[in-house]
Amino acid sequence: MLNLTGLALTPGAQRSWWLREALAAEAPQPCPPLRSDVNADVVIVGGGFTGLWTAYFLTERSPGLGVVVLEQDICGGGPSGRNGGFASGWWDELHGLVTLYGAEAAVRACRAVSDSIGSIEDFCDLHGIDAWFRRRGYMFAITAQAHERLCKGMVDLAREVGAPDEIEPLTPTEVQQTCASPTFRGGAYMRDGAQVQPGRLVRGLRRVVLDRGVTIHEGSPVTRLDGTTAVTPAGSVRARHAVLAVNAWGVGWPQLNRRLVAWSSYIVLTAPAPEKLREIGWTGGELISDFRTSLRYFRTTPDGRIAFGGGGGRARRTVDELFTRDARAVSETADGFRLMFPSFADVPIEDAWGGPIDVSPTHLPTFGRAGDANVYYAAGYTGNGVAPTHLAGQVLADLITGADTDNVRLPMVNARPPAFPPEPFRSWGAAVVRRAMIAKETAEERGRKPGFFISQLARTPRRMGFLLGPD
Ligand SMILES: Cc1cc2nc3c(=O)[nH]c(=O)nc-3n(C[C@H](O)[C@H](O)[C@H](O)COP(=O)(O)OP(=O)(O)OC[C@H]3O[C@@H](n4cnc5c(N)ncnc54)[C@H](O)[C@@H]3O)c2cc1C
C-alpha cells in the first residue's frame, strides 16, 4: 500500500520536491508576465532546460542579441524541474543511433552528450550553482530473464563501435555490491552518468541568463506563432527567430505534433533513510535503472532518500491533468519501489509528482529548423533530456547565429525521423500499446509468459518502423 504520509493524493498539485527545495533556497528575481508588444532578435517559447540553455548559448555566441523567453508557468515548472536528475550519456542508445545514422556518427553524438555532462558540472562550478552534481556512473540492472539479451547487446555494441570502456558488463555479485536488491540479477555499468538536483540546476540557469540580460516572462502562455512573432493573451514578441522549446506540449503545435507522443512518468520520494542505504550498500551515488520500456529509474539524494521513477503512466492526446494528478500512476510507481526495495518497507514515501515525456518515433531527439521560417525546435528527448538539452541549446544557438561548428553537423540536427500516424490513431494507439508494454514487462518480471495478444500489441511500434518498445 502506498504510504503518503502528510500528502494529499493529488501529486503534482504541488511543485516537485526538487523545485520546492530550490525555490526555498533562491533569492527572488521576479519575471512578470508579458503585457505589451515588444521586439527582440530571438523569442524562445518554453523556460525549461532547452529554452534556457539556448538563451545561455546565444548570450555566449552573440552577447548583444536581444533574447526573450516566454514561459507559461515558472521556469522549471515543467519536466526540467520534475525529472529524476539523471544527467546520463547516450551509450545505451547506441542501437538506435547506429541504426539511424551509422556507427561513426553515432559515436560522435554520444561523445557530444558526454561532453555536455562535464560541461554542466563546469557551468555549475563557474556560476556557483550547488546542483548536487555527483558523477558516479549509471548501473543498468537486469530484473527479468528477457532483459539478459538486451544487456549483452548493449555491451557488445559499445565494443563493436570502438568504445568498450563506456559500458562494461557486471556480474550478479558486482551488481549486488553496488546495490543489493533481491530483484537484480546481472547488469552493466555506463560511466557516463551524474546525478543532479534538477530544480536547482534549472533555477540556477534561470538566474545566470537573467544576469546576462535575457528577458524572461513567466505566466505567459504562447497561444500561437505568426511567422516568428509569439503571441500571448496580453502581448506579443516580434522576433527574427523563434524557438519552440515546449517539450511534450509540442503535441499541440503543428510544427511538432507528428514527431511526438506524450507519455506520463511519475516519481515517488522516500523519507531520508541513510542507514537503510548503507545496509544495501548503495552509498556510491550511482544512477540505476532496469531495462523495461516502461523504465524504472532510481537514485539517491545527499540526505539519504531514494527518488524512484517510472514503471507506469499513460499516453495522452494533450498534456492534461493526468500528467500531474494520476493516483494510479503514483501507486504503480510506489509498487515498483516496494518490489525492488523490500528492506525499505517501513520507510515512508513522503512525496510524489509526475510530468510529461515527449516520446519520439526513434527514442531520440532531433534539433533543427521546423520548415522554412526561422522557427527552430528541439524535441523528442523521450525521457532523457537533462544532458541532451545542454547540447540542444548549443546546436540551436549555433544554427540561429549561423556558426559553422561540429555541433551543427551532428546527425540528429535537421534529421527527418519517421512520423507518427495522425490523430486520433496516434494517441489512441499509443495508449493501448503503452498498457500492453507494461503488462508484458510486468509478466516477464514475475517469471510468467506474457499472453500472445499482449506480446503482439507491445511489438506494434517496431513493426511500424519505430524504434520503440520490445522487438
Ligand atoms: C517524471 C520525469 C522524470 C524524468 N527523468 C529524467 C531523468 O532522470 N533524466 C533525463 O535526462 N531526463 C528525464 N526526464 C526528461 C527531462 O526532464 C526532459 O527531457 C527535459 O527536462 C526537457 O527539457 P525541456 O526544456 O525541453 O522541456 P520542459 O522542461 O518541459 O520545458 C518546456 C517548457 O515549456 C513550457 N511551455 C509549454 N507550452 C508553452 C506555451 N504554449 N507557452 C509558453 N510556455 C510553454 C512548459 O511550461 C515547460 O516549462 C524526465 C521527465 C519526467 C516527466
Short mmCIF file of C-alpha atoms and ligand atoms in Angstrom, two decimals:
data_model
loop_
_atom_site.label_atom_id
_atom_site.label_comp_id
_atom_site.label_asym_id
_atom_site.label_seq_id
_atom_site.Cartn_x
_atom_site.Cartn_y
_atom_site.Cartn_z
CA MET A 1 0.00 0.00 0.00
CA LEU A 2 1.09 3.50 -0.73
CA ASN A 3 2.09 5.36 2.40
CA LEU A 4 1.94 9.04 1.52
CA THR A 5 2.35 10.49 4.97
CA GLY A 6 1.02 14.01 5.09
CA LEU A 7 0.46 14.19 1.33
CA ALA A 8 -2.99 14.57 -0.13
CA LEU A 9 -3.29 12.16 -3.03
CA THR A 10 -3.01 14.84 -5.65
CA PRO A 11 0.57 14.50 -6.82
CA GLY A 12 1.62 17.47 -8.89
CA ALA A 13 -0.92 19.71 -7.22
CA GLN A 14 2.24 20.96 -5.56
CA ARG A 15 5.58 21.56 -7.25
CA SER A 16 8.04 18.69 -7.34
CA TRP A 17 10.07 18.24 -4.18
CA TRP A 18 13.18 19.31 -6.15
CA LEU A 19 11.62 22.56 -7.30
CA ARG A 20 10.17 23.44 -3.89
CA GLU A 21 13.59 22.86 -2.34
CA ALA A 22 15.24 25.03 -4.99
CA LEU A 23 12.67 27.84 -4.75
CA ALA A 24 13.01 27.97 -0.97
CA ALA A 25 16.77 28.49 -1.32
CA GLU A 26 16.81 31.19 -4.02
CA ALA A 27 16.79 34.97 -3.86
CA PRO A 28 13.67 36.27 -5.68
CA GLN A 29 14.19 37.63 -9.21
CA PRO A 30 10.64 38.29 -10.44
CA CYS A 31 9.82 37.73 -14.12
CA PRO A 32 6.32 39.19 -14.56
CA PRO A 33 4.05 38.20 -17.45
CA LEU A 34 4.36 39.91 -20.82
CA ARG A 35 1.89 42.81 -21.00
CA SER A 36 2.83 44.66 -24.21
CA ASP A 37 4.02 44.19 -27.78
CA VAL A 38 7.83 44.14 -27.96
CA ASN A 39 10.61 43.38 -30.44
CA ALA A 40 13.54 41.00 -29.98
CA ASP A 41 16.13 39.14 -32.01
CA VAL A 42 15.11 35.73 -30.69
CA VAL A 43 11.95 34.65 -28.89
CA ILE A 44 12.05 31.34 -27.06
CA VAL A 45 8.83 29.55 -26.13
CA GLY A 46 9.40 27.46 -23.01
CA GLY A 47 11.56 28.08 -19.95
CA GLY A 48 12.87 24.59 -19.25
CA PHE A 49 16.40 23.36 -19.89
CA THR A 50 16.08 23.56 -23.70
CA GLY A 51 14.85 27.14 -23.72
CA LEU A 52 17.25 28.35 -21.03
CA TRP A 53 20.34 26.58 -22.43
CA THR A 54 19.50 28.07 -25.84
CA ALA A 55 19.27 31.51 -24.26
CA TYR A 56 22.53 30.90 -22.41
CA PHE A 57 24.47 29.85 -25.50
CA LEU A 58 23.00 32.72 -27.51
CA THR A 59 24.49 35.10 -24.94
CA GLU A 60 27.81 33.25 -25.29
CA ARG A 61 27.86 33.32 -29.10
CA SER A 62 26.48 36.82 -29.55
CA PRO A 63 26.37 38.86 -26.32
CA GLY A 64 24.40 41.79 -27.78
CA LEU A 65 21.47 39.71 -29.01
CA GLY A 66 18.02 40.56 -27.64
CA VAL A 67 16.58 37.31 -26.28
CA VAL A 68 13.12 36.91 -24.72
CA VAL A 69 11.91 33.69 -23.06
CA LEU A 70 8.16 33.18 -22.65
CA GLU A 71 7.13 30.55 -20.10
CA GLN A 72 3.50 29.68 -19.37
CA ASP A 73 4.28 28.59 -15.80
CA ILE A 74 7.53 29.38 -13.97
CA CYS A 75 10.90 28.35 -15.35
CA GLY A 76 11.45 24.73 -14.33
CA GLY A 77 7.75 24.19 -13.59
CA GLY A 78 7.69 21.51 -16.31
CA PRO A 79 9.79 18.34 -16.54
CA SER A 80 13.09 20.23 -16.20
CA GLY A 81 12.23 20.78 -12.55
CA ARG A 82 10.44 17.44 -12.14
CA ASN A 83 12.76 14.82 -13.57
CA GLY A 84 14.85 12.14 -11.92
CA GLY A 85 18.03 14.18 -12.16
CA PHE A 86 19.85 11.60 -14.29
CA ALA A 87 22.38 13.50 -16.38
CA SER A 88 23.31 10.48 -18.41
CA GLY A 89 25.09 9.62 -21.63
CA TRP A 90 23.82 8.06 -24.83
CA TRP A 91 25.91 4.88 -24.95
CA ASP A 92 22.81 2.88 -24.03
CA GLU A 93 21.10 4.44 -27.07
CA LEU A 94 23.76 3.18 -29.48
CA HIS A 95 21.49 0.64 -31.15
CA GLY A 96 19.06 3.33 -32.29
CA LEU A 97 21.82 5.78 -33.16
CA VAL A 98 23.74 3.26 -35.28
CA THR A 99 20.54 2.10 -37.00
CA LEU A 100 19.63 5.67 -37.90
CA TYR A 101 22.97 7.31 -38.58
CA GLY A 102 25.73 4.68 -38.82
CA ALA A 103 28.50 3.87 -36.34
CA GLU A 104 30.80 6.85 -36.85
CA ALA A 105 28.07 9.47 -36.50
CA ALA A 106 26.55 7.56 -33.58
CA VAL A 107 29.82 7.71 -31.66
CA ARG A 108 30.18 11.42 -32.40
CA ALA A 109 26.69 12.02 -31.00
CA CYS A 110 27.49 10.00 -27.86
CA ARG A 111 30.72 11.90 -27.31
CA ALA A 112 28.89 15.22 -27.66
CA VAL A 113 26.40 14.22 -24.95
CA SER A 114 29.31 13.03 -22.76
CA ASP A 115 30.90 16.47 -23.16
CA SER A 116 27.63 18.06 -22.08
CA ILE A 117 27.67 16.17 -18.78
CA GLY A 118 31.14 17.53 -17.98
CA SER A 119 30.16 21.00 -19.16
CA ILE A 120 27.13 21.05 -16.86
CA GLU A 121 29.45 20.39 -13.93
CA ASP A 122 31.82 23.16 -15.10
CA PHE A 123 28.87 25.52 -15.56
CA CYS A 124 27.68 24.89 -12.01
CA ASP A 125 31.18 25.46 -10.62
CA LEU A 126 31.67 28.64 -12.64
CA HIS A 127 28.36 30.18 -11.61
CA GLY A 128 28.20 28.98 -8.01
CA ILE A 129 25.20 26.70 -8.55
CA ASP A 130 25.04 23.93 -5.97
CA ALA A 131 23.02 21.43 -8.02
CA TRP A 132 24.26 18.42 -6.01
CA PHE A 133 26.22 17.28 -9.09
CA ARG A 134 27.80 13.88 -8.47
CA ARG A 135 29.33 11.88 -11.33
CA ARG A 136 29.32 8.25 -10.22
CA GLY A 137 28.07 6.47 -13.33
CA TYR A 138 24.95 4.57 -14.22
CA MET A 139 24.16 0.93 -13.44
CA PHE A 140 21.65 -1.00 -15.55
CA ALA A 141 20.11 -3.85 -13.56
CA ILE A 142 18.56 -6.92 -15.15
CA THR A 143 15.27 -7.76 -13.43
CA ALA A 144 13.85 -10.32 -15.87
CA GLN A 145 15.40 -13.07 -17.96
CA ALA A 146 14.09 -11.38 -21.11
CA HIS A 147 16.47 -8.47 -20.42
CA GLU A 148 19.68 -10.50 -20.42
CA ARG A 149 19.80 -10.35 -24.22
CA LEU A 150 19.26 -6.58 -24.18
CA CYS A 151 22.07 -6.08 -21.68
CA LYS A 152 24.51 -8.20 -23.66
CA GLY A 153 23.55 -6.44 -26.90
CA MET A 154 24.21 -3.05 -25.32
CA VAL A 155 27.66 -4.05 -24.04
CA ASP A 156 28.63 -5.80 -27.29
CA LEU A 157 27.62 -2.84 -29.43
CA ALA A 158 29.76 -0.42 -27.40
CA ARG A 159 32.69 -2.75 -28.11
CA GLU A 160 31.86 -3.01 -31.80
CA VAL A 161 31.88 0.75 -32.30
CA GLY A 162 35.23 1.01 -30.53
CA ALA A 163 34.01 2.31 -27.17
CA PRO A 164 34.46 -0.72 -24.87
CA ASP A 165 35.24 1.44 -21.82
CA GLU A 166 31.91 3.21 -21.96
CA ILE A 167 29.72 0.26 -20.96
CA GLU A 168 31.03 -2.76 -19.10
CA PRO A 169 29.20 -5.93 -18.08
CA LEU A 170 28.62 -6.57 -14.38
CA THR A 171 28.21 -9.96 -12.74
CA PRO A 172 25.26 -10.51 -10.39
CA THR A 173 27.71 -10.20 -7.46
CA GLU A 174 29.04 -6.88 -8.74
CA VAL A 175 25.50 -5.58 -9.15
CA GLN A 176 24.61 -6.62 -5.61
CA GLN A 177 27.77 -4.92 -4.30
CA THR A 178 26.61 -1.65 -5.83
CA CYS A 179 23.03 -2.01 -4.63
CA ALA A 180 21.64 -5.14 -3.00
CA SER A 181 18.10 -5.52 -4.31
CA PRO A 182 16.64 -9.04 -4.44
CA THR A 183 15.22 -8.25 -7.88
CA PHE A 184 18.59 -7.53 -9.52
CA ARG A 185 20.35 -10.29 -11.44
CA GLY A 186 23.30 -9.14 -13.57
CA GLY A 187 23.72 -5.85 -15.32
CA ALA A 188 26.06 -3.34 -16.84
CA TYR A 189 27.81 -0.12 -15.85
CA MET A 190 27.93 3.01 -18.01
CA ARG A 191 30.48 5.50 -16.77
CA ASP A 192 28.63 8.47 -18.29
CA GLY A 193 26.17 9.28 -15.55
CA ALA A 194 25.82 12.02 -12.96
CA GLN A 195 23.07 12.85 -10.53
CA VAL A 196 21.83 16.41 -10.17
CA GLN A 197 19.14 18.23 -8.25
CA PRO A 198 17.25 19.31 -11.38
CA GLY A 199 15.26 22.07 -9.67
CA ARG A 200 18.44 23.75 -8.50
CA LEU A 201 20.04 23.36 -11.92
CA VAL A 202 17.15 24.86 -13.87
CA ARG A 203 16.63 27.72 -11.41
CA GLY A 204 20.39 28.39 -11.32
CA LEU A 205 20.39 28.54 -15.10
CA ARG A 206 17.48 30.99 -14.97
CA ARG A 207 19.49 33.23 -12.64
CA VAL A 208 22.54 33.15 -14.91
CA VAL A 209 20.64 34.05 -18.09
CA LEU A 210 18.79 36.85 -16.27
CA ASP A 211 22.13 38.23 -15.07
CA ARG A 212 23.29 38.15 -18.70
CA GLY A 213 20.42 40.36 -19.81
CA VAL A 214 17.96 37.80 -21.16
CA THR A 215 14.34 38.86 -20.59
CA ILE A 216 12.07 36.20 -19.14
CA HIS A 217 8.30 36.49 -18.81
CA GLU A 218 6.75 33.79 -16.67
CA GLY A 219 2.98 33.20 -16.59
CA SER A 220 2.98 33.94 -20.33
CA PRO A 221 1.43 31.16 -22.43
CA VAL A 222 2.12 31.49 -26.14
CA THR A 223 -1.11 30.80 -27.97
CA ARG A 224 0.36 30.89 -31.48
CA LEU A 225 3.31 31.84 -33.64
CA ASP A 226 2.56 34.23 -36.50
CA GLY A 227 5.70 33.52 -38.50
CA THR A 228 8.28 34.31 -35.86
CA THR A 229 6.04 36.54 -33.72
CA ALA A 230 4.99 34.85 -30.49
CA VAL A 231 1.52 35.83 -29.34
CA THR A 232 0.36 35.62 -25.71
CA PRO A 233 -3.01 36.71 -24.26
CA ALA A 234 -1.63 40.10 -23.12
CA GLY A 235 1.17 40.91 -25.56
CA SER A 236 3.47 39.65 -28.28
CA VAL A 237 7.17 39.36 -29.11
CA ARG A 238 8.09 40.13 -32.70
CA ALA A 239 11.43 38.49 -33.42
CA ARG A 240 13.67 37.47 -36.29
CA HIS A 241 13.97 33.93 -34.94
CA ALA A 242 11.65 31.81 -32.79
CA VAL A 243 12.46 28.67 -30.83
CA LEU A 244 9.91 26.06 -29.80
CA ALA A 245 11.30 24.60 -26.59
CA VAL A 246 7.99 23.19 -25.40
CA ASN A 247 8.83 19.50 -24.87
CA ALA A 248 5.70 17.29 -24.76
CA TRP A 249 3.44 20.33 -25.23
CA GLY A 250 4.70 20.04 -28.81
CA VAL A 251 1.80 17.62 -29.45
CA GLY A 252 -0.32 20.78 -29.68
CA TRP A 253 1.95 22.52 -32.22
CA PRO A 254 1.57 21.77 -35.95
CA GLN A 255 5.37 22.02 -36.41
CA LEU A 256 5.94 19.15 -33.97
CA ASN A 257 2.85 17.07 -33.46
CA ARG A 258 3.65 14.23 -35.88
CA ARG A 259 7.07 13.86 -34.23
CA LEU A 260 5.81 13.28 -30.69
CA VAL A 261 3.56 11.31 -28.38
CA ALA A 262 3.07 12.49 -24.79
CA TRP A 263 3.56 9.82 -22.10
CA SER A 264 3.45 10.41 -18.38
CA SER A 265 6.10 9.40 -15.88
CA TYR A 266 5.88 9.63 -12.10
CA ILE A 267 8.41 9.75 -9.29
CA VAL A 268 8.00 8.84 -5.63
CA LEU A 269 10.42 10.11 -2.98
CA THR A 270 11.14 8.42 0.33
CA ALA A 271 11.92 9.96 3.68
CA PRO A 272 15.67 10.09 4.47
CA ALA A 273 16.92 6.61 5.37
CA PRO A 274 20.73 6.70 5.09
CA GLU A 275 21.09 3.68 7.39
CA LYS A 276 18.92 1.59 5.05
CA LEU A 277 21.04 2.67 2.10
CA ARG A 278 24.14 1.55 3.98
CA GLU A 279 22.51 -1.83 4.66
CA ILE A 280 22.06 -2.45 0.93
CA GLY A 281 25.46 -0.95 0.09
CA TRP A 282 24.06 1.79 -2.15
CA THR A 283 26.23 4.64 -0.92
CA GLY A 284 28.15 5.43 -4.11
CA GLY A 285 25.61 7.77 -5.69
CA GLU A 286 25.19 5.63 -8.83
CA LEU A 287 22.18 6.15 -11.05
CA ILE A 288 20.28 2.89 -11.56
CA SER A 289 17.56 1.73 -13.92
CA ASP A 290 16.14 -1.52 -15.20
CA PHE A 291 15.71 -2.50 -18.86
CA ARG A 292 11.96 -2.11 -19.19
CA THR A 293 10.48 0.09 -21.89
CA SER A 294 8.30 1.49 -19.12
CA LEU A 295 11.63 2.23 -17.47
CA ARG A 296 12.11 2.21 -13.71
CA TYR A 297 14.89 4.60 -12.69
CA PHE A 298 16.16 5.47 -9.24
CA ARG A 299 18.83 7.48 -7.49
CA THR A 300 19.73 8.62 -4.02
CA THR A 301 19.94 12.11 -2.54
CA PRO A 302 22.68 13.52 -0.30
CA ASP A 303 20.38 13.20 2.76
CA GLY A 304 19.74 9.51 2.10
CA ARG A 305 16.42 9.44 0.23
CA ILE A 306 15.56 7.38 -2.81
CA ALA A 307 13.82 9.07 -5.73
CA PHE A 308 12.21 6.28 -7.72
CA GLY A 309 10.51 6.86 -11.07
CA GLY A 310 8.62 5.12 -13.81
CA GLY A 311 7.05 1.77 -14.35
CA GLY A 312 3.58 3.05 -15.17
CA GLY A 313 1.99 6.14 -16.64
CA ARG A 314 -0.22 6.73 -19.64
CA ALA A 315 -0.14 8.08 -23.17
CA ARG A 316 -2.47 11.03 -23.82
CA ARG A 317 -3.56 13.26 -26.65
CA THR A 318 -2.88 16.53 -24.84
CA VAL A 319 -0.85 17.44 -21.78
CA ASP A 320 -3.68 17.44 -19.26
CA GLU A 321 -4.21 16.86 -15.54
CA LEU A 322 -3.34 13.17 -15.75
CA PHE A 323 0.29 14.14 -16.19
CA THR A 324 0.38 15.61 -12.72
CA ARG A 325 -2.58 14.16 -10.78
CA ASP A 326 -2.74 10.48 -11.59
CA ALA A 327 -3.16 8.43 -8.41
CA ARG A 328 -2.96 5.17 -10.37
CA ALA A 329 0.43 6.10 -11.80
CA VAL A 330 1.73 7.09 -8.36
CA SER A 331 0.52 3.81 -6.98
CA GLU A 332 2.18 1.79 -9.79
CA THR A 333 5.42 3.67 -9.21
CA ALA A 334 5.27 3.06 -5.47
CA ASP A 335 4.58 -0.64 -6.09
CA GLY A 336 7.73 -0.83 -8.21
CA PHE A 337 9.71 0.79 -5.42
CA ARG A 338 8.35 -1.60 -2.78
CA LEU A 339 9.11 -4.57 -5.04
CA MET A 340 12.71 -3.56 -5.60
CA PHE A 341 13.48 -2.31 -2.10
CA PRO A 342 11.64 -4.60 0.36
CA SER A 343 14.03 -3.65 3.15
CA PHE A 344 12.60 -0.10 2.98
CA ALA A 345 9.11 -1.40 3.89
CA ASP A 346 8.85 0.84 6.94
CA VAL A 347 10.34 3.92 5.25
CA PRO A 348 7.54 6.31 4.30
CA ILE A 349 7.11 7.71 0.83
CA GLU A 350 6.94 11.42 1.51
CA ASP A 351 6.32 12.90 -1.89
CA ALA A 352 5.21 12.11 -5.43
CA TRP A 353 4.90 14.03 -8.66
CA GLY A 354 4.63 13.43 -12.38
CA GLY A 355 5.18 15.06 -15.73
CA PRO A 356 5.01 14.56 -19.48
CA ILE A 357 7.64 12.82 -21.61
CA ASP A 358 7.97 13.74 -25.31
CA VAL A 359 8.35 10.32 -26.88
CA SER A 360 9.77 10.40 -30.41
CA PRO A 361 9.41 7.62 -33.02
CA THR A 362 13.13 6.84 -32.69
CA HIS A 363 13.51 7.15 -28.91
CA LEU A 364 15.94 10.01 -29.68
CA PRO A 365 15.53 13.76 -30.04
CA THR A 366 16.10 15.87 -33.11
CA PHE A 367 17.13 19.53 -33.18
CA GLY A 368 16.84 21.96 -36.02
CA ARG A 369 14.71 24.16 -38.15
CA ALA A 370 10.98 23.48 -38.42
CA GLY A 371 10.02 24.19 -42.02
CA ASP A 372 11.08 27.23 -44.00
CA ALA A 373 10.52 30.02 -41.50
CA ASN A 374 13.13 30.93 -38.91
CA VAL A 375 11.45 28.67 -36.37
CA TYR A 376 13.73 26.24 -34.56
CA TYR A 377 12.95 23.37 -32.25
CA ALA A 378 14.46 20.62 -30.12
CA ALA A 379 12.16 17.78 -29.13
CA GLY A 380 11.75 14.04 -28.69
CA TYR A 381 14.07 13.51 -25.73
CA THR A 382 11.95 10.51 -24.70
CA GLY A 383 12.75 10.85 -21.03
CA ASN A 384 16.47 11.50 -21.45
CA GLY A 385 16.86 15.25 -21.68
CA VAL A 386 18.90 16.51 -18.75
CA ALA A 387 22.25 16.25 -20.56
CA PRO A 388 20.97 16.35 -24.20
CA THR A 389 19.15 19.67 -23.65
CA HIS A 390 22.55 21.24 -22.94
CA LEU A 391 23.70 20.00 -26.35
CA ALA A 392 20.44 21.12 -27.97
CA GLY A 393 20.94 24.62 -26.58
CA GLN A 394 24.35 24.82 -28.26
CA VAL A 395 23.05 23.48 -31.55
CA LEU A 396 20.12 25.89 -31.66
CA ALA A 397 22.32 28.85 -30.73
CA ASP A 398 24.78 27.85 -33.48
CA LEU A 399 22.02 27.46 -36.08
CA ILE A 400 20.49 30.82 -35.17
CA THR A 401 23.78 32.69 -35.21
CA GLY A 402 24.98 30.86 -38.33
CA ALA A 403 28.05 29.44 -36.60
CA ASP A 404 29.78 26.65 -38.51
CA THR A 405 30.57 24.22 -35.70
CA ASP A 406 30.88 20.46 -35.19
CA ASN A 407 27.60 20.65 -33.31
CA VAL A 408 25.55 21.58 -36.34
CA ARG A 409 26.98 18.60 -38.20
CA LEU A 410 25.76 16.11 -35.59
CA PRO A 411 23.47 13.52 -37.15
CA MET A 412 20.32 14.43 -35.21
CA VAL A 413 20.46 18.04 -36.46
CA ASN A 414 17.73 18.59 -39.05
CA ALA A 415 17.24 14.81 -39.22
CA ARG A 416 13.91 13.61 -40.56
CA PRO A 417 12.69 10.72 -38.42
CA PRO A 418 9.60 8.73 -39.43
CA ALA A 419 6.36 10.46 -38.46
CA PHE A 420 3.75 9.03 -36.10
CA PRO A 421 0.28 8.41 -37.58
CA PRO A 422 -2.14 11.34 -37.41
CA GLU A 423 -4.72 11.74 -34.65
CA PRO A 424 -6.85 10.10 -33.38
CA PHE A 425 -4.83 6.96 -34.21
CA ARG A 426 -1.61 8.26 -32.68
CA SER A 427 -2.76 8.87 -29.11
CA TRP A 428 -5.29 6.02 -29.07
CA GLY A 429 -2.67 3.59 -30.43
CA ALA A 430 -0.01 4.90 -28.05
CA ALA A 431 -2.30 4.48 -25.03
CA VAL A 432 -3.18 0.88 -25.92
CA VAL A 433 0.39 -0.09 -26.81
CA ARG A 434 1.76 1.52 -23.65
CA ARG A 435 -0.52 -0.58 -21.43
CA ALA A 436 0.42 -3.69 -23.43
CA MET A 437 4.13 -2.97 -22.90
CA ILE A 438 3.61 -2.54 -19.17
CA ALA A 439 1.56 -5.76 -18.94
CA LYS A 440 4.18 -7.70 -20.95
CA GLU A 441 7.08 -6.45 -18.87
CA THR A 442 5.29 -6.99 -15.58
CA ALA A 443 4.51 -10.61 -16.54
CA GLU A 444 8.15 -11.22 -17.55
CA GLU A 445 9.41 -9.73 -14.32
CA ARG A 446 7.19 -12.10 -12.34
CA GLY A 447 8.54 -15.06 -14.29
CA ARG A 448 5.31 -15.51 -16.28
CA LYS A 449 5.00 -15.78 -20.05
CA PRO A 450 3.04 -12.77 -21.33
CA GLY A 451 -0.09 -13.56 -23.33
CA PHE A 452 0.19 -13.82 -27.12
CA PHE A 453 -2.12 -10.87 -27.80
CA ILE A 454 -0.35 -8.60 -25.30
CA SER A 455 3.07 -9.51 -26.74
CA GLN A 456 1.96 -8.79 -30.30
CA LEU A 457 0.41 -5.49 -29.30
CA ALA A 458 3.57 -4.43 -27.43
CA ARG A 459 5.62 -5.12 -30.58
CA THR A 460 3.42 -2.96 -32.83
CA PRO A 461 5.71 0.14 -32.82
CA ARG A 462 8.72 -1.89 -34.06
CA ARG A 463 6.55 -3.47 -36.76
CA MET A 464 5.57 0.03 -37.89
CA GLY A 465 9.23 1.01 -38.22
CA PHE A 466 9.55 2.95 -34.96
CA LEU A 467 12.50 2.33 -32.63
CA LEU A 468 10.25 1.94 -29.61
CA GLY A 469 9.30 -0.93 -27.34
CA PRO A 470 10.26 -4.60 -27.44
CA ASP A 471 11.30 -6.31 -30.69
C1 LIG B 1 8.96 12.43 -14.23
C2 LIG B 1 10.05 12.67 -15.23
C3 LIG B 1 11.32 12.16 -14.97
C4 LIG B 1 12.35 12.38 -15.87
N1 LIG B 1 13.61 11.95 -15.54
C5 LIG B 1 14.65 12.25 -16.35
C6 LIG B 1 15.96 11.93 -15.95
O1 LIG B 1 16.21 11.45 -14.85
N2 LIG B 1 16.98 12.22 -16.81
C7 LIG B 1 16.74 12.80 -18.02
O2 LIG B 1 17.68 13.01 -18.77
N3 LIG B 1 15.51 13.18 -18.38
C8 LIG B 1 14.46 12.94 -17.57
N4 LIG B 1 13.21 13.35 -17.91
C9 LIG B 1 13.05 14.14 -19.14
C10 LIG B 1 13.57 15.54 -18.97
O3 LIG B 1 13.01 16.11 -17.82
C11 LIG B 1 13.21 16.37 -20.20
O4 LIG B 1 13.66 15.72 -21.36
C12 LIG B 1 13.81 17.76 -20.16
O5 LIG B 1 13.50 18.40 -18.96
C13 LIG B 1 13.30 18.55 -21.35
O6 LIG B 1 13.56 19.92 -21.16
P1 LIG B 1 12.73 20.95 -21.98
O7 LIG B 1 13.20 22.28 -21.63
O8 LIG B 1 12.77 20.55 -23.42
O9 LIG B 1 11.24 20.70 -21.52
P2 LIG B 1 10.43 21.27 -20.24
O10 LIG B 1 11.20 21.23 -19.02
O11 LIG B 1 9.11 20.56 -20.27
O12 LIG B 1 10.20 22.76 -20.63
C14 LIG B 1 9.23 23.13 -21.58
C15 LIG B 1 8.53 24.32 -21.00
O13 LIG B 1 7.68 24.86 -22.00
C16 LIG B 1 6.59 25.44 -21.34
N5 LIG B 1 5.53 25.59 -22.32
C17 LIG B 1 4.85 24.64 -22.98
N6 LIG B 1 3.96 25.18 -23.82
C18 LIG B 1 4.10 26.53 -23.70
C19 LIG B 1 3.44 27.62 -24.32
N7 LIG B 1 2.48 27.46 -25.23
N8 LIG B 1 3.81 28.88 -23.95
C20 LIG B 1 4.79 29.08 -23.03
N9 LIG B 1 5.41 28.07 -22.41
C21 LIG B 1 5.08 26.80 -22.75
C22 LIG B 1 6.27 24.44 -20.25
O14 LIG B 1 5.52 25.02 -19.20
C23 LIG B 1 7.65 23.99 -19.81
O15 LIG B 1 8.12 24.71 -18.70
C24 LIG B 1 12.13 13.12 -17.06
C25 LIG B 1 10.86 13.64 -17.31
C26 LIG B 1 9.83 13.41 -16.41
C27 LIG B 1 8.47 13.97 -16.69
#
